[in-house]
Amino acid sequence: MASSDVMVHLNQKALRLLQEDADKIEKLIAIQMENLATRKCPLYEEVLDTQMYGFSRAVDFAVRAGLVDEGAGKLLIMQLERNLALLYEAQAQRQE
């Protein structure tokens, strides 16, 4: 395998793993929202903050290691934040 092929493979693998992590965070938050019934719960906020911080650090590492392009890393974080915002909106509408 040529050097560029290896980097493409590593890039794709890193993006796939980060996307899987983002999906897990979304599922975790969705489950917490269903069980806690409010996003104002301190436990919910702590879990969300911890998960988002950990994910952003993983993305930062992948970018600094050259495994993921900076733009792609920012896009992953933005997509996760947008998806979580949609979850919040859905939860708020259910509570009304």
Coordinates of N, CA, C and O in Angstrom, one line a residue:
M1 N 0.8 -1.2 0.0 CA 0.0 0.0 0.0 C 0.9 1.2 0.0 O 1.8 1.4 0.8
A2 N 0.6 2.2 -0.9 CA 1.4 3.4 -1.0 C 1.1 4.3 0.2 O 0.1 4.2 0.8
S3 N 2.1 5.2 0.5 CA 1.9 6.1 1.6 C 0.6 6.9 1.5 O -0.1 7.1 2.5
S4 N 0.3 7.4 0.4 CA -1.0 8.2 0.2 C -2.2 7.3 0.5 O -3.2 7.8 1.0
D5 N -2.1 6.1 0.0 CA -3.2 5.1 0.3 C -3.4 4.9 1.8 O -4.5 4.8 2.2
V6 N -2.3 4.8 2.5 CA -2.4 4.5 3.9 C -3.0 5.7 4.6 O -3.9 5.6 5.4
M7 N -2.6 6.9 4.2 CA -3.2 8.1 4.8 C -4.7 8.3 4.5 O -5.5 8.6 5.4
V8 N -5.1 7.9 3.3 CA -6.5 8.0 2.9 C -7.3 6.9 3.8 O -8.4 7.3 4.3
H9 N -6.7 5.8 3.9 CA -7.4 4.7 4.8 C -7.5 5.2 6.2 O -8.5 5.0 6.8
L10 N -6.4 5.8 6.7 CA -6.4 6.2 8.1 C -7.4 7.4 8.3 O -8.2 7.5 9.3
N11 N -7.5 8.3 7.3 CA -8.4 9.4 7.4 C -9.9 8.9 7.4 O -10.7 9.3 8.2
Q12 N -10.2 7.9 6.5 CA -11.5 7.4 6.4 C -11.9 6.6 7.7 O -13.0 6.8 8.2
K13 N -10.9 5.9 8.3 CA -11.2 5.2 9.5 C -11.4 6.1 10.7 O -12.3 6.0 11.5
A14 N -10.6 7.2 10.8 CA -10.7 8.2 11.8 C -12.1 8.9 11.7 O -12.8 9.0 12.8
L15 N -12.5 9.3 10.5 CA -13.8 9.9 10.4 C -14.9 8.9 10.8 O -15.9 9.4 11.4
R16 N -14.8 7.7 10.4 CA -15.8 6.7 10.7 C -15.9 6.5 12.2 O -17.0 6.5 12.8
L17 N -14.8 6.4 12.9 CA -14.8 6.2 14.3 C -15.3 7.4 15.1 O -16.1 7.3 16.0
L18 N -15.0 8.6 14.6 CA -15.5 9.8 15.2 C -17.0 9.9 15.0 O -17.8 10.4 15.9
Q19 N -17.5 9.6 13.8 CA -18.9 9.6 13.5 C -19.7 8.6 14.4 O -20.7 8.9 14.9
E20 N -19.1 7.4 14.6 CA -19.7 6.5 15.5 C -19.8 7.0 16.9 O -20.8 6.8 17.6
D21 N -18.7 7.7 17.4 CA -18.7 8.3 18.7 C -19.8 9.4 18.8 O -20.6 9.5 19.8
A22 N -20.0 10.2 17.8 CA -21.0 11.2 17.7 C -22.4 10.6 17.8 O -23.3 11.1 18.5
D23 N -22.6 9.5 17.1 CA -23.9 8.8 17.1 C -24.2 8.2 18.5 O -25.3 8.3 19.0
K24 N -23.1 7.7 19.2 CA -23.3 7.2 20.5 C -23.7 8.3 21.5 O -24.6 8.1 22.4
I25 N -23.1 9.5 21.3 CA -23.4 10.6 22.2 C -24.9 11.0 22.0 O -25.6 11.3 22.9
E26 N -25.3 11.1 20.7 CA -26.7 11.5 20.4 C -27.7 10.5 21.1 O -28.7 10.9 21.7
K27 N -27.4 9.2 21.0 CA -28.2 8.2 21.6 C -28.3 8.3 23.1 O -29.3 8.2 23.7
L28 N -27.1 8.5 23.7 CA -27.0 8.7 25.1 C -27.9 9.9 25.6 O -28.6 9.8 26.6
I29 N -27.7 11.0 24.9 CA -28.5 12.2 25.3 C -30.0 12.0 25.1 O -30.8 12.4 25.9
A30 N -30.3 11.3 24.0 CA -31.8 11.1 23.7 C -32.4 10.2 24.8 O -33.5 10.5 25.3
I31 N -31.6 9.2 25.2 CA -32.1 8.3 26.3 C -32.2 9.1 27.6 O -33.2 9.0 28.4
Q32 N -31.2 10.0 27.9 CA -31.3 10.8 29.1 C -32.5 11.7 29.1 O -33.1 11.9 30.1
M33 N -32.7 12.3 27.9 CA -33.8 13.2 27.8 C -35.2 12.5 28.1 O -36.0 13.1 28.7
E34 N -35.3 11.3 27.6 CA -36.5 10.6 27.8 C -36.7 10.2 29.3 O -37.8 10.3 29.8
N35 N -35.6 9.8 29.9 CA -35.7 9.3 31.3 C -35.7 10.5 32.3 O -36.4 10.4 33.3
L36 N -35.1 11.6 32.0 CA -35.1 12.7 33.0 C -36.2 13.7 32.7 O -36.6 14.5 33.5
A37 N -36.7 13.6 31.5 CA -37.9 14.5 31.1 C -37.6 16.0 31.1 O -38.5 16.8 30.9
T38 N -36.4 16.4 31.3 CA -36.0 17.8 31.3 C -34.5 17.9 31.0 O -33.7 17.2 31.5
R39 N -34.2 19.0 30.2 CA -32.8 19.2 30.0 C -32.2 20.1 31.0 O -31.0 20.4 31.0
K40 N -33.0 20.6 31.9 CA -32.5 21.5 32.9 C -31.9 20.8 34.2 O -31.5 21.4 35.1
C41 N -32.0 19.5 34.1 CA -31.5 18.7 35.2 C -30.0 18.8 35.2 O -29.3 18.6 34.2
P42 N -29.4 19.0 36.4 CA -27.9 19.2 36.5 C -27.2 17.9 36.0 O -26.1 18.0 35.4
L43 N -27.7 16.7 36.3 CA -27.1 15.5 35.8 C -27.1 15.5 34.3 O -26.0 15.1 33.7
Y44 N -28.2 15.9 33.6 CA -28.2 15.9 32.2 C -27.1 16.9 31.7 O -26.4 16.5 30.7
E45 N -27.1 18.1 32.2 CA -26.1 19.1 31.8 C -24.7 18.6 31.9 O -23.8 18.8 31.1
E46 N -24.4 17.9 33.1 CA -23.1 17.4 33.3 C -22.7 16.3 32.3 O -21.6 16.3 31.8
V47 N -23.6 15.4 32.0 CA -23.3 14.4 31.0 C -23.1 15.0 29.6 O -22.2 14.6 28.9
L48 N -24.0 15.9 29.3 CA -23.8 16.6 28.0 C -22.5 17.3 27.9 O -21.7 17.1 26.9
D49 N -22.1 18.1 28.9 CA -20.9 18.8 28.9 C -19.7 17.9 28.8 O -18.7 18.1 28.0
T50 N -19.7 16.8 29.6 CA -18.6 15.8 29.6 C -18.5 15.1 28.2 O -17.4 15.0 27.7
Q51 N -19.6 14.7 27.7 CA -19.6 14.0 26.4 C -19.1 14.9 25.3 O -18.3 14.5 24.4
M52 N -19.6 16.1 25.2 CA -19.2 17.1 24.2 C -17.7 17.5 24.3 O -17.0 17.6 23.4
Y53 N -17.3 17.7 25.6 CA -15.8 18.0 25.8 C -15.0 16.8 25.3 O -14.0 17.0 24.6
G54 N -15.3 15.6 25.7 CA -14.5 14.5 25.3 C -14.5 14.3 23.8 O -13.5 14.0 23.2
F55 N -15.6 14.5 23.1 CA -15.7 14.4 21.7 C -14.9 15.4 21.0 O -14.1 15.2 20.1
S56 N -15.0 16.7 21.5 CA -14.2 17.8 20.9 C -12.7 17.5 21.0 O -11.9 17.8 20.2
R57 N -12.3 16.9 22.2 CA -10.9 16.6 22.4 C -10.4 15.5 21.4 O -9.3 15.5 20.9
A58 N -11.3 14.5 21.2 CA -11.0 13.4 20.3 C -10.8 14.0 18.9 O -9.9 13.6 18.1
V59 N -11.7 14.9 18.5 CA -11.6 15.5 17.1 C -10.3 16.3 17.0 O -9.6 16.2 16.1
D60 N -10.1 17.1 18.1 CA -8.8 17.9 18.1 C -7.6 17.0 18.0 O -6.7 17.3 17.2
F61 N -7.6 15.9 18.7 CA -6.4 15.0 18.5 C -6.3 14.5 17.1 O -5.2 14.5 16.6
A62 N -7.4 14.0 16.5 CA -7.4 13.5 15.2 C -6.9 14.6 14.2 O -6.1 14.3 13.3
V63 N -7.3 15.8 14.4 CA -6.9 16.9 13.5 C -5.4 17.1 13.7 O -4.6 17.2 12.7
R64 N -4.9 17.2 15.0 CA -3.5 17.5 15.2 C -2.6 16.4 14.7 O -1.5 16.6 14.3
A65 N -3.1 15.2 14.8 CA -2.3 14.0 14.3 C -2.3 13.9 12.8 O -1.6 13.0 12.3
G66 N -3.1 14.7 12.2 CA -3.1 14.7 10.7 C -4.0 13.6 10.2 O -4.0 13.2 9.0
L67 N -4.9 13.0 11.0 CA -5.8 11.9 10.6 C -7.1 12.5 10.0 O -7.7 11.8 9.2
V68 N -7.4 13.7 10.4 CA -8.7 14.3 9.9 C -8.4 15.7 9.5 O -7.7 16.4 10.3
D69 N -8.9 16.2 8.4 CA -8.8 17.6 8.0 C -9.5 18.5 9.0 O -10.6 18.1 9.6
E70 N -9.0 19.6 9.3 CA -9.6 20.5 10.3 C -11.1 20.9 9.9 O -11.9 20.9 10.8
G71 N -11.3 21.1 8.7 CA -12.7 21.4 8.3 C -13.6 20.2 8.5 O -14.8 20.4 9.0
A72 N -13.2 19.0 8.3 CA -14.0 17.9 8.5 C -14.3 17.7 10.0 O -15.4 17.3 10.4
G73 N -13.3 18.0 10.8 CA -13.4 17.9 12.3 C -14.4 18.9 12.8 O -15.3 18.5 13.6
K74 N -14.3 20.1 12.3 CA -15.3 21.1 12.7 C -16.7 20.8 12.3 O -17.7 21.0 13.0
L75 N -16.8 20.2 11.1 CA -18.1 19.8 10.6 C -18.7 18.7 11.4 O -19.9 18.7 11.7
L76 N -17.9 17.7 11.9 CA -18.4 16.7 12.8 C -19.0 17.3 14.1 O -20.1 16.9 14.5
I77 N -18.3 18.2 14.6 CA -18.7 18.9 15.9 C -20.0 19.7 15.6 O -21.0 19.6 16.4
M78 N -20.0 20.4 14.5 CA -21.2 21.2 14.2 C -22.4 20.3 14.0 O -23.6 20.7 14.4
Q79 N -22.3 19.2 13.3 CA -23.4 18.3 13.0 C -23.9 17.7 14.3 O -25.1 17.6 14.5
L80 N -23.0 17.3 15.2 CA -23.5 16.8 16.5 C -24.2 17.9 17.3 O -25.3 17.6 17.8
E81 N -23.7 19.1 17.3 CA -24.4 20.2 18.0 C -25.7 20.4 17.4 O -26.7 20.6 18.2
R82 N -25.8 20.4 16.1 CA -27.1 20.7 15.4 C -28.1 19.5 15.7 O -29.3 19.8 16.0
N83 N -27.6 18.3 15.7 CA -28.5 17.2 16.0 C -29.0 17.2 17.5 O -30.2 16.9 17.7
L84 N -28.1 17.6 18.4 CA -28.5 17.7 19.8 C -29.6 18.9 19.9 O -30.5 18.7 20.7
A85 N -29.4 19.9 19.2 CA -30.3 21.0 19.2 C -31.7 20.6 18.7 O -32.8 20.9 19.3
L86 N -31.7 19.7 17.7 CA -33.0 19.2 17.2 C -33.7 18.3 18.3 O -34.9 18.3 18.5
L87 N -32.8 17.5 19.0 CA -33.4 16.7 20.1 C -34.0 17.6 21.2 O -35.1 17.3 21.7
Y88 N -33.3 18.7 21.5 CA -33.8 19.7 22.5 C -35.2 20.2 22.1 O -36.1 20.3 22.9
E89 N -35.3 20.6 20.8 CA -36.5 21.2 20.3 C -37.6 20.2 20.3 O -38.8 20.5 20.7
A90 N -37.4 19.0 20.0 CA -38.4 17.9 20.0 C -38.8 17.7 21.5 O -40.0 17.5 21.7
Q91 N -37.9 17.7 22.4 CA -38.2 17.5 23.8 C -39.1 18.6 24.3 O -40.1 18.4 25.0
A92 N -38.7 19.8 23.9 CA -39.5 21.0 24.4 C -40.9 21.0 23.8 O -41.9 21.3 24.5
Q93 N -41.1 20.6 22.6 CA -42.4 20.5 22.0 C -43.2 19.4 22.7 O -44.4 19.6 22.8
R94 N -42.6 18.3 23.1 CA -43.4 17.3 23.8 C -43.8 17.7 25.1 O -44.9 17.3 25.6
Q95 N -43.1 18.6 25.8 CA -43.4 19.1 27.1 C -44.5 20.2 27.1 O -45.1 20.5 28.1
E96 N -44.7 20.7 25.9 CA -45.7 21.8 25.8 C -47.1 21.3 25.8 O -47.5 20.2 25.6

